[in-house]
mmCIF file of C-alpha atoms in Angstrom:
data_model
loop_
_atom_site.group_PDB
_atom_site.id
_atom_site.type_symbol
_atom_site.label_atom_id
_atom_site.label_comp_id
_atom_site.label_asym_id
_atom_site.label_seq_id
_atom_site.Cartn_x
_atom_site.Cartn_y
_atom_site.Cartn_z
ATOM 1 C CA MET D 27 -138.338 24.791 212.349
ATOM 2 C CA VAL D 28 -137.704 28.532 212.523
ATOM 3 C CA PRO D 29 -136.383 28.863 208.867
ATOM 4 C CA LEU D 30 -139.403 26.602 207.707
ATOM 5 C CA ASN D 31 -141.690 28.706 209.508
ATOM 6 C CA PHE D 32 -143.443 25.334 211.453
ATOM 7 C CA CYS D 33 -144.842 24.302 208.279
ATOM 8 C CA THR D 34 -144.559 20.514 209.535
ATOM 9 C CA PHE D 35 -147.754 21.308 212.108
ATOM 10 C CA GLU D 36 -149.822 23.052 209.338
ATOM 11 C CA ALA D 37 -153.351 21.282 209.356
ATOM 12 C CA ASP D 38 -152.443 19.478 206.274
ATOM 13 C CA ARG D 39 -149.376 18.096 206.960
ATOM 14 C CA SER D 40 -149.235 13.972 207.883
ATOM 15 C CA SER D 41 -148.648 12.500 211.470
ATOM 16 C CA THR D 42 -145.126 11.868 209.875
ATOM 17 C CA ASP D 43 -144.916 15.475 209.250
ATOM 18 C CA THR D 44 -145.386 16.320 212.538
ATOM 19 C CA ALA D 45 -143.390 13.866 214.160
ATOM 20 C CA PHE D 46 -140.067 14.832 211.775
ATOM 21 C CA GLY D 47 -141.093 18.514 213.112
ATOM 22 C CA VAL D 48 -141.084 17.298 216.572
ATOM 23 C CA LEU D 49 -137.497 15.678 215.955
ATOM 24 C CA LEU D 50 -136.034 18.788 214.305
ATOM 25 C CA ILE D 51 -136.874 20.943 217.216
ATOM 26 C CA GLY D 52 -135.406 18.506 219.547
ATOM 27 C CA LEU D 53 -132.071 18.228 217.681
ATOM 28 C CA GLY D 54 -132.365 22.105 217.364
ATOM 29 C CA MET D 55 -132.348 22.298 221.209
ATOM 30 C CA VAL D 56 -129.266 19.788 221.635
ATOM 31 C CA ILE D 57 -127.248 21.698 219.305
ATOM 32 C CA GLY D 58 -127.844 24.721 221.283
ATOM 33 C CA ILE D 59 -127.244 23.295 224.349
ATOM 34 C CA ALA D 60 -123.860 21.837 222.650
ATOM 35 C CA ILE D 61 -123.427 25.586 221.454
ATOM 36 C CA GLY D 62 -124.234 27.284 224.569
ATOM 37 C CA THR D 63 -122.194 25.029 226.952
ATOM 38 C CA ILE D 64 -119.182 25.138 224.882
ATOM 39 C CA VAL D 65 -119.544 29.246 224.652
ATOM 40 C CA HIS D 66 -120.160 29.426 228.648
ATOM 41 C CA ARG D 67 -116.965 27.462 229.161
ATOM 42 C CA ILE D 68 -114.648 29.788 226.818
ATOM 43 C CA VAL D 69 -116.335 32.535 228.710
ATOM 44 C CA SER D 70 -115.714 31.085 232.035
ATOM 45 C CA SER D 71 -112.112 30.149 231.349
ATOM 46 C CA GLY D 72 -111.262 33.895 230.544
ATOM 47 C CA GLN D 73 -109.537 32.998 227.436
ATOM 48 C CA GLY D 74 -111.253 33.099 224.129
ATOM 49 C CA LEU D 75 -109.547 34.880 221.323
ATOM 50 C CA GLY D 76 -107.496 36.525 223.761
ATOM 51 C CA SER D 77 -105.099 33.253 224.392
ATOM 52 C CA LEU D 78 -104.025 34.471 220.844
ATOM 53 C CA THR D 79 -103.128 37.470 221.370
ATOM 54 C CA SER D 80 -99.968 39.769 223.322
ATOM 55 C CA GLU D 81 -101.364 38.883 227.075
ATOM 56 C CA GLN D 82 -98.867 35.734 226.331
ATOM 57 C CA HIS D 83 -95.409 36.486 225.264
ATOM 58 C CA SER D 84 -94.236 32.671 224.503
ATOM 59 C CA ALA D 85 -93.332 31.404 221.289
ATOM 60 C CA GLY D 86 -95.991 30.832 218.682
ATOM 61 C CA THR D 87 -98.032 33.757 219.938
ATOM 62 C CA PHE D 88 -98.962 36.565 218.211
ATOM 63 C CA LYS D 89 -99.134 40.211 219.248
ATOM 64 C CA GLY D 90 -102.751 41.127 218.564
ATOM 65 C CA THR D 91 -105.530 39.699 216.344
ATOM 66 C CA PHE D 92 -105.003 40.935 213.101
ATOM 67 C CA ILE D 93 -102.226 39.209 211.913
ATOM 68 C CA PRO D 94 -103.545 35.624 212.786
ATOM 69 C CA PHE D 95 -106.754 36.455 210.943
ATOM 70 C CA ALA D 96 -104.995 37.821 207.906
ATOM 71 C CA LEU D 97 -103.080 34.595 207.488
ATOM 72 C CA LEU D 98 -106.175 32.841 208.064
ATOM 73 C CA ALA D 99 -108.675 34.635 205.705
ATOM 74 C CA PRO D 100 -107.575 33.077 202.226
ATOM 75 C CA THR D 101 -108.515 29.529 204.209
ATOM 76 C CA LEU D 102 -111.470 30.963 206.036
ATOM 77 C CA ILE D 103 -112.486 32.520 202.222
ATOM 78 C CA ILE D 104 -112.277 29.390 200.091
ATOM 79 C CA LEU D 105 -113.876 27.300 203.021
ATOM 80 C CA ALA D 106 -116.756 29.978 203.061
ATOM 81 C CA LEU D 107 -117.161 29.990 199.415
ATOM 82 C CA PHE D 108 -116.777 26.305 198.559
ATOM 83 C CA LEU D 109 -117.745 24.430 201.463
ATOM 84 C CA TYR D 110 -120.050 26.341 203.814
ATOM 85 C CA LEU D 111 -121.789 28.254 201.370
ATOM 86 C CA PRO D 112 -122.786 25.274 199.605
ATOM 87 C CA ALA D 113 -123.875 23.182 202.430
ATOM 88 C CA VAL D 114 -126.265 26.104 203.533
ATOM 89 C CA ASP D 115 -127.514 25.841 199.634
ATOM 90 C CA ASN D 116 -127.721 21.844 199.840
ATOM 91 C CA LEU D 117 -130.308 22.320 203.234
ATOM 92 C CA ARG D 118 -132.162 25.092 201.546
ATOM 93 C CA LEU D 119 -132.714 22.634 198.427
ATOM 94 C CA SER D 120 -133.242 19.642 200.405
ATOM 95 C CA THR D 121 -137.180 21.588 201.123
ATOM 96 C CA LEU D 122 -137.381 22.632 197.710
ATOM 97 C CA LEU D 123 -139.159 20.352 194.724
ATOM 98 C CA ALA D 124 -136.704 21.381 192.448
ATOM 99 C CA ARG D 125 -135.174 19.503 189.143
ATOM 100 C CA LEU D 126 -132.203 19.677 187.408
ATOM 101 C CA GLY D 127 -131.716 22.379 184.294
ATOM 102 C CA THR D 128 -135.143 23.629 185.265
ATOM 103 C CA ASP D 129 -135.323 27.396 187.238
ATOM 104 C CA ARG D 130 -138.343 27.042 188.914
ATOM 105 C CA THR D 131 -139.012 25.803 192.398
ATOM 106 C CA ALA D 132 -141.799 24.964 194.844
ATOM 107 C CA PHE D 133 -141.206 24.852 198.650
ATOM 108 C CA VAL D 134 -142.571 21.463 199.848
ATOM 109 C CA CYS D 135 -141.827 21.431 203.692
ATOM 110 C CA VAL D 136 -139.837 18.103 204.779
ATOM 111 C CA ASP D 137 -141.638 16.116 202.001
ATOM 112 C CA ASN D 138 -138.164 14.778 200.401
ATOM 113 C CA PHE D 139 -137.319 13.870 203.721
ATOM 114 C CA THR D 140 -140.673 11.545 205.007
ATOM 115 C CA LYS D 141 -141.182 10.496 201.378
ATOM 116 C CA LEU D 142 -138.024 8.002 202.450
ATOM 117 C CA LEU D 143 -139.981 6.409 204.474
ATOM 118 C CA GLU D 144 -143.044 5.166 202.092
ATOM 119 C CA PRO D 145 -142.390 1.491 201.166
ATOM 120 C CA ARG D 146 -142.221 1.997 197.251
ATOM 121 C CA GLN D 147 -138.831 3.940 198.128
ATOM 122 C CA ASN D 148 -137.075 0.781 199.506
ATOM 123 C CA TYR D 149 -134.767 3.255 201.479
ATOM 124 C CA GLY D 150 -134.429 0.160 204.437
ATOM 125 C CA GLN D 151 -132.584 -1.710 201.945
ATOM 126 C CA THR D 152 -130.651 1.057 200.602
ATOM 127 C CA LEU D 153 -129.310 1.290 204.423
ATOM 128 C CA TYR D 154 -128.842 -2.532 204.718
ATOM 129 C CA ALA D 155 -126.434 -2.321 201.813
ATOM 130 C CA THR D 156 -124.714 0.989 202.842
ATOM 131 C CA PHE D 157 -123.853 -0.312 206.289
ATOM 132 C CA LEU D 158 -123.234 -4.289 205.001
ATOM 133 C CA ILE D 159 -120.685 -2.526 202.553
ATOM 134 C CA ALA D 160 -119.118 0.091 205.111
ATOM 135 C CA PHE D 161 -119.077 -2.242 208.039
ATOM 136 C CA PHE D 162 -116.885 -5.531 206.341
ATOM 137 C CA THR D 163 -115.201 -2.933 204.127
ATOM 138 C CA VAL D 164 -113.362 -1.349 207.201
ATOM 139 C CA VAL D 165 -113.051 -4.206 209.381
ATOM 140 C CA LEU D 166 -111.766 -6.539 206.538
ATOM 141 C CA GLY D 167 -109.560 -3.297 205.096
ATOM 142 C CA LEU D 168 -107.580 -2.593 208.528
ATOM 143 C CA VAL D 169 -107.158 -6.340 209.641
ATOM 144 C CA LEU D 170 -105.869 -7.303 206.448
ATOM 145 C CA SER D 171 -103.627 -4.257 205.825
ATOM 146 C CA LEU D 172 -102.220 -4.720 209.628
ATOM 147 C CA LEU D 173 -101.492 -8.289 208.447
ATOM 148 C CA ILE D 174 -99.669 -7.588 204.947
ATOM 149 C CA ALA D 175 -97.895 -4.690 206.634
ATOM 150 C CA TYR D 176 -96.244 -6.714 209.374
ATOM 151 C CA VAL D 177 -95.166 -9.100 206.763
ATOM 152 C CA ALA D 178 -93.910 -6.265 204.768
ATOM 153 C CA TYR D 179 -91.997 -4.687 207.239
ATOM 154 C CA GLN D 180 -90.035 -7.497 208.059
ATOM 155 C CA PRO D 181 -86.271 -7.108 206.588
ATOM 156 C CA VAL D 182 -86.537 -9.245 203.334
ATOM 157 C CA ARG D 183 -84.496 -8.560 200.235
ATOM 158 C CA GLY D 184 -86.089 -6.189 197.663
ATOM 159 C CA ALA D 185 -88.589 -5.010 200.619
ATOM 160 C CA SER D 186 -88.822 -1.541 199.215
ATOM 161 C CA ILE D 187 -90.198 -2.907 196.070
ATOM 162 C CA TYR D 188 -92.527 -5.188 197.466
ATOM 163 C CA ARG D 189 -94.040 -2.223 199.738
ATOM 164 C CA THR D 190 -94.424 -0.234 196.785
ATOM 165 C CA LEU D 191 -96.068 -2.757 195.053
ATOM 166 C CA LEU D 192 -98.399 -2.958 197.552
ATOM 167 C CA ILE D 193 -99.155 0.535 198.214
ATOM 168 C CA TRP D 194 -99.706 1.302 194.353
ATOM 169 C CA PRO D 195 -103.742 0.538 194.567
ATOM 170 C CA TYR D 196 -103.993 3.341 196.734
ATOM 171 C CA ALA D 197 -103.220 5.545 193.401
ATOM 172 C CA ILE D 198 -106.123 3.954 191.291
ATOM 173 C CA SER D 199 -109.568 5.797 191.142
ATOM 174 C CA PRO D 200 -112.510 4.119 192.645
ATOM 175 C CA PRO D 201 -113.886 3.843 188.678
ATOM 176 C CA VAL D 202 -110.769 2.374 187.571
ATOM 177 C CA ALA D 203 -111.057 -0.291 190.470
ATOM 178 C CA GLY D 204 -114.292 -1.159 189.288
ATOM 179 C CA ILE D 205 -113.085 -1.549 185.830
ATOM 180 C CA ILE D 206 -110.049 -3.855 186.776
ATOM 181 C CA PHE D 207 -112.618 -6.035 189.098
ATOM 182 C CA SER D 208 -115.297 -5.973 186.325
ATOM 183 C CA LEU D 209 -112.886 -7.957 184.348
ATOM 184 C CA VAL D 210 -112.229 -10.370 187.352
ATOM 185 C CA PHE D 211 -115.320 -11.035 188.260
ATOM 186 C CA ASN D 212 -116.773 -11.476 184.575
ATOM 187 C CA PRO D 213 -119.320 -14.119 184.672
ATOM 188 C CA SER D 214 -118.765 -15.560 181.396
ATOM 189 C CA SER D 215 -114.728 -14.382 180.930
ATOM 190 C CA GLY D 216 -113.637 -13.264 184.063
ATOM 191 C CA ILE D 217 -110.752 -14.626 185.705
ATOM 192 C CA MET D 218 -111.895 -16.183 188.950
ATOM 193 C CA ASN D 219 -115.052 -17.988 187.085
ATOM 194 C CA HIS D 220 -111.989 -19.408 184.674
ATOM 195 C CA LEU D 221 -110.495 -20.515 187.871
ATOM 196 C CA ILE D 222 -112.999 -22.093 189.171
ATOM 197 C CA ARG D 223 -114.117 -24.186 185.713
ATOM 198 C CA THR D 224 -110.376 -24.993 185.297
ATOM 199 C CA ALA D 225 -110.877 -26.163 189.103
ATOM 200 C CA GLY D 226 -113.968 -28.464 188.272
ATOM 201 C CA GLY D 227 -116.710 -26.408 189.742
ATOM 202 C CA THR D 228 -119.475 -23.997 188.793
ATOM 203 C CA PRO D 229 -119.288 -20.677 187.754
ATOM 204 C CA VAL D 230 -120.379 -18.187 189.940
ATOM 205 C CA GLU D 231 -122.483 -15.224 189.115
ATOM 206 C CA TRP D 232 -119.931 -12.651 190.717
ATOM 207 C CA LEU D 233 -122.273 -9.533 189.746
ATOM 208 C CA GLN D 234 -126.246 -11.101 188.727
ATOM 209 C CA ASN D 235 -126.709 -12.858 191.976
ATOM 210 C CA ALA D 236 -128.107 -10.235 194.993
ATOM 211 C CA SER D 237 -126.583 -12.273 197.556
ATOM 212 C CA ILE D 238 -122.873 -12.376 196.249
ATOM 213 C CA ALA D 239 -122.855 -8.979 194.474
ATOM 214 C CA PRO D 240 -122.247 -6.915 197.505
ATOM 215 C CA TRP D 241 -119.325 -9.160 198.726
ATOM 216 C CA THR D 242 -117.757 -8.310 195.379
ATOM 217 C CA ILE D 243 -118.155 -4.682 195.860
ATOM 218 C CA ILE D 244 -116.722 -5.606 199.785
ATOM 219 C CA VAL D 245 -113.743 -7.267 198.212
ATOM 220 C CA ALA D 246 -112.841 -4.439 195.358
ATOM 221 C CA SER D 247 -113.560 -1.622 197.964
ATOM 222 C CA VAL D 248 -110.870 -3.108 200.188
ATOM 223 C CA TRP D 249 -108.281 -3.840 197.667
ATOM 224 C CA LYS D 250 -108.822 -0.059 196.795
ATOM 225 C CA SER D 251 -108.086 1.090 200.322
ATOM 226 C CA MET D 252 -105.368 -1.309 201.100
ATOM 227 C CA GLY D 253 -102.685 0.424 199.729
ATOM 228 C CA PHE D 254 -103.562 3.931 202.276
ATOM 229 C CA ASN D 255 -104.027 1.563 205.204
ATOM 230 C CA ILE D 256 -100.418 -0.431 204.313
ATOM 231 C CA LEU D 257 -98.849 2.929 204.038
ATOM 232 C CA PHE D 258 -99.639 3.976 207.701
ATOM 233 C CA TYR D 259 -99.224 0.886 209.385
ATOM 234 C CA ILE D 260 -95.598 0.331 208.158
ATOM 235 C CA ALA D 261 -95.039 4.120 209.300
ATOM 236 C CA GLY D 262 -96.580 2.965 212.307
ATOM 237 C CA LEU D 263 -94.454 -0.442 212.965
ATOM 238 C CA GLN D 264 -91.525 1.799 212.124
ATOM 239 C CA ASN D 265 -92.002 3.378 215.606
ATOM 240 C CA VAL D 266 -93.055 0.734 217.819
ATOM 241 C CA PRO D 267 -89.806 0.660 220.432
ATOM 242 C CA MET D 268 -88.404 -3.063 219.722
ATOM 243 C CA ASP D 269 -86.975 -3.086 223.162
ATOM 244 C CA LEU D 270 -90.438 -3.555 224.240
ATOM 245 C CA VAL D 271 -91.456 -6.474 221.597
ATOM 246 C CA GLU D 272 -88.131 -7.852 222.964
ATOM 247 C CA ALA D 273 -88.885 -7.719 227.326
ATOM 248 C CA ALA D 274 -92.195 -9.269 226.693
ATOM 249 C CA ALA D 275 -90.391 -12.111 224.574
ATOM 250 C CA ILE D 276 -88.091 -12.774 227.607
ATOM 251 C CA ASP D 277 -91.209 -12.618 229.831
ATOM 252 C CA GLY D 278 -92.277 -15.705 227.898
ATOM 253 C CA ALA D 279 -94.935 -13.937 225.256
ATOM 254 C CA ASN D 280 -95.441 -15.807 222.178
ATOM 255 C CA PHE D 281 -95.761 -14.457 218.672
ATOM 256 C CA VAL D 282 -99.439 -14.274 219.391
ATOM 257 C CA GLN D 283 -99.432 -12.217 222.483
ATOM 258 C CA ARG D 284 -96.676 -9.855 221.876
ATOM 259 C CA PHE D 285 -98.775 -9.466 218.892
ATOM 260 C CA ARG D 286 -101.808 -8.661 220.632
ATOM 261 C CA ARG D 287 -100.490 -6.967 223.886
ATOM 262 C CA VAL D 288 -97.731 -4.784 222.657
ATOM 263 C CA ILE D 289 -97.682 -4.359 218.912
ATOM 264 C CA ILE D 290 -101.778 -3.262 218.551
ATOM 265 C CA PRO D 291 -101.747 -1.395 221.576
ATOM 266 C CA MET D 292 -98.864 1.047 220.370
ATOM 267 C CA LEU D 293 -100.524 1.317 216.808
ATOM 268 C CA SER D 294 -103.661 2.576 218.463
ATOM 269 C CA PRO D 295 -103.493 6.018 217.143
ATOM 270 C CA ILE D 296 -103.147 4.859 213.613
ATOM 271 C CA THR D 297 -105.928 2.621 213.615
ATOM 272 C CA PHE D 298 -108.366 4.794 215.064
ATOM 273 C CA PHE D 299 -107.200 7.403 212.359
ATOM 274 C CA LEU D 300 -107.731 4.709 209.963
ATOM 275 C CA ILE D 301 -111.039 4.001 211.206
ATOM 276 C CA ILE D 302 -112.434 7.530 210.318
ATOM 277 C CA THR D 303 -110.835 7.846 207.210
ATOM 278 C CA ASN D 304 -111.991 4.293 205.841
ATOM 279 C CA ILE D 305 -115.381 5.000 207.485
ATOM 280 C CA THR D 306 -115.383 8.408 205.228
ATOM 281 C CA TYR D 307 -114.360 6.090 202.362
ATOM 282 C CA ALA D 308 -116.757 3.729 202.608
ATOM 283 C CA PHE D 309 -119.790 6.073 202.972
ATOM 284 C CA PHE D 310 -118.460 8.416 200.153
ATOM 285 C CA ASP D 311 -115.955 6.957 197.955
ATOM 286 C CA THR D 312 -117.660 3.677 196.619
ATOM 287 C CA TYR D 313 -119.574 5.267 194.197
ATOM 288 C CA GLY D 314 -117.369 4.860 191.129
ATOM 289 C CA THR D 315 -116.600 1.199 191.917
ATOM 290 C CA ILE D 316 -120.406 0.354 192.198
ATOM 291 C CA ASP D 317 -121.191 2.196 189.172
ATOM 292 C CA PHE D 318 -118.726 0.197 187.394
ATOM 293 C CA LEU D 319 -119.521 -3.243 188.857
ATOM 294 C CA THR D 320 -122.992 -3.574 189.437
ATOM 295 C CA SER D 321 -124.888 -0.173 188.658
ATOM 296 C CA GLY D 322 -126.875 -0.609 191.819
ATOM 297 C CA GLY D 323 -128.079 -3.924 191.015
ATOM 298 C CA PRO D 324 -129.221 -6.598 191.069
ATOM 299 C CA ALA D 325 -132.426 -5.616 192.138
ATOM 300 C CA GLY D 326 -131.172 -2.637 194.571
ATOM 301 C CA ALA D 327 -128.729 -4.981 196.748
ATOM 302 C CA THR D 328 -125.673 -2.597 195.988
ATOM 303 C CA SER D 329 -127.539 0.742 195.839
ATOM 304 C CA THR D 330 -125.858 2.328 198.658
ATOM 305 C CA MET D 331 -126.929 5.688 199.777
ATOM 306 C CA ILE D 332 -124.220 7.866 197.921
ATOM 307 C CA TYR D 333 -125.185 5.596 194.792
ATOM 308 C CA ARG D 334 -128.663 7.208 195.219
ATOM 309 C CA ILE D 335 -127.933 10.510 195.576
ATOM 310 C CA VAL D 336 -125.736 10.730 192.142
ATOM 311 C CA ASP D 337 -128.227 8.321 190.377
ATOM 312 C CA ASN D 338 -131.369 10.983 192.003
ATOM 313 C CA GLY D 339 -129.534 13.762 191.334
ATOM 314 C CA LEU D 340 -128.048 13.649 187.893
ATOM 315 C CA ARG D 341 -129.796 10.535 186.360
ATOM 316 C CA LYS D 342 -133.485 11.199 187.544
ATOM 317 C CA PHE D 343 -132.814 15.154 187.782
ATOM 318 C CA ASP D 344 -134.446 14.770 191.346
ATOM 319 C CA LEU D 345 -132.229 17.407 193.007
ATOM 320 C CA GLY D 346 -134.389 17.981 196.115
ATOM 321 C CA THR D 347 -134.708 14.463 196.620
ATOM 322 C CA ALA D 348 -130.763 14.466 196.526
ATOM 323 C CA ALA D 349 -130.106 16.854 198.609
ATOM 324 C CA ALA D 350 -132.577 15.616 201.338
ATOM 325 C CA GLN D 351 -130.461 12.022 200.681
ATOM 326 C CA SER D 352 -126.823 13.628 200.976
ATOM 327 C CA LEU D 353 -128.146 15.205 204.552
ATOM 328 C CA VAL D 354 -129.427 11.868 205.669
ATOM 329 C CA LEU D 355 -125.920 10.466 204.945
ATOM 330 C CA PHE D 356 -124.063 13.206 206.436
ATOM 331 C CA SER D 357 -126.249 13.000 209.496
ATOM 332 C CA ILE D 358 -125.050 9.237 209.954
ATOM 333 C CA VAL D 359 -121.536 9.593 209.267
ATOM 334 C CA ILE D 360 -121.308 12.544 211.836
ATOM 335 C CA LEU D 361 -123.041 10.392 214.191
ATOM 336 C CA ILE D 362 -120.694 7.306 213.555
ATOM 337 C CA THR D 363 -117.449 9.600 213.580
ATOM 338 C CA LEU D 364 -118.610 11.041 217.370
ATOM 339 C CA ILE D 365 -119.662 7.145 218.643
ATOM 340 C CA GLN D 366 -116.063 6.363 217.662
ATOM 341 C CA PHE D 367 -114.459 9.696 219.118
ATOM 342 C CA ARG D 368 -116.767 8.772 222.450
ATOM 343 C CA THR D 369 -115.718 5.181 222.320
ATOM 344 C CA SER D 370 -112.742 4.397 220.859
ATOM 345 C CA GLY D 371 -111.272 7.324 221.157
ATOM 346 C CA ARG D 372 -110.663 6.934 224.992
ATOM 347 C CA ARG D 373 -108.783 3.527 224.218
ATOM 348 C CA VAL D 374 -106.104 5.200 221.946
ATOM 349 C CA THR D 375 -102.563 5.258 223.688
ATOM 350 C CA TYR D 376 -100.337 7.806 222.616
ATOM 351 C CA GLY D 377 -96.723 8.025 223.541
ATOM 352 C CA LYS D 378 -95.090 10.504 225.370
#
């Protein structure tokens, strides 16, 4: 609240602004305590930067601080210029009334955040669409990828060609995936409705029905992410000790029990990694698919958080609102990731 000069507690501010200010103060205290705790542990351990230097003469230890920091300097400079400085500027932009293409700005405190709670913003539906698409994209993507990877891993003739064809969707950009699925789910000339009409059924409004359109986005997103997941699962299956699988079979475990009790636990590090990367993909990289398939419609049913950020910033030229929404999305993804590390991360089994 110090950079904002405690503007949320001014007399003309609403109760929502005041509550948001209290939330920011609490969040700042939590972050401050966490940083203080980490610094205290480093100082108490007596290591800090000294752990990198000449006190230890084991292999891989630098004899001084100049060389390691000189080697890290290019990376640190690039990160500072292209990641951290834009992130700080985005934080500043979220407190301004700023329009794309104009130099004049005005300080609006936290209005860009609190106005998301207004009913006319319909941000609740945006959150629902985001979590619906993200959840099923991650879950269905991982389950189907594991099953397909297990089948593709079996020793069959032409397996290398088969595996390559399974992986190639990963090389396609989300907009191209959107174009492909727009042809598949086109209501008049699409393949899906052609098959349904041939079977005597009624064509489905895949992209115009608000109840069906999110699932069309999920199908396209799952297909797009499966190549990446299959690639890692096939690599992981090659490292599963077959003697464990054979021992379980000798003990009387059937296929399902071997798969659930032996193979899946052995793949837990890869699954945990894929959960994090798939969550990032589902929240941040589905804009191209949504834009080409539904453009956020119908009636906002597929208007996710990342879609609204781009829409507000580049089409409605409202940079301040887009910056605030990007911070909200970033905070949600960070929170989900931390929860994943606190819960699923403890169940991961790493081989020794």
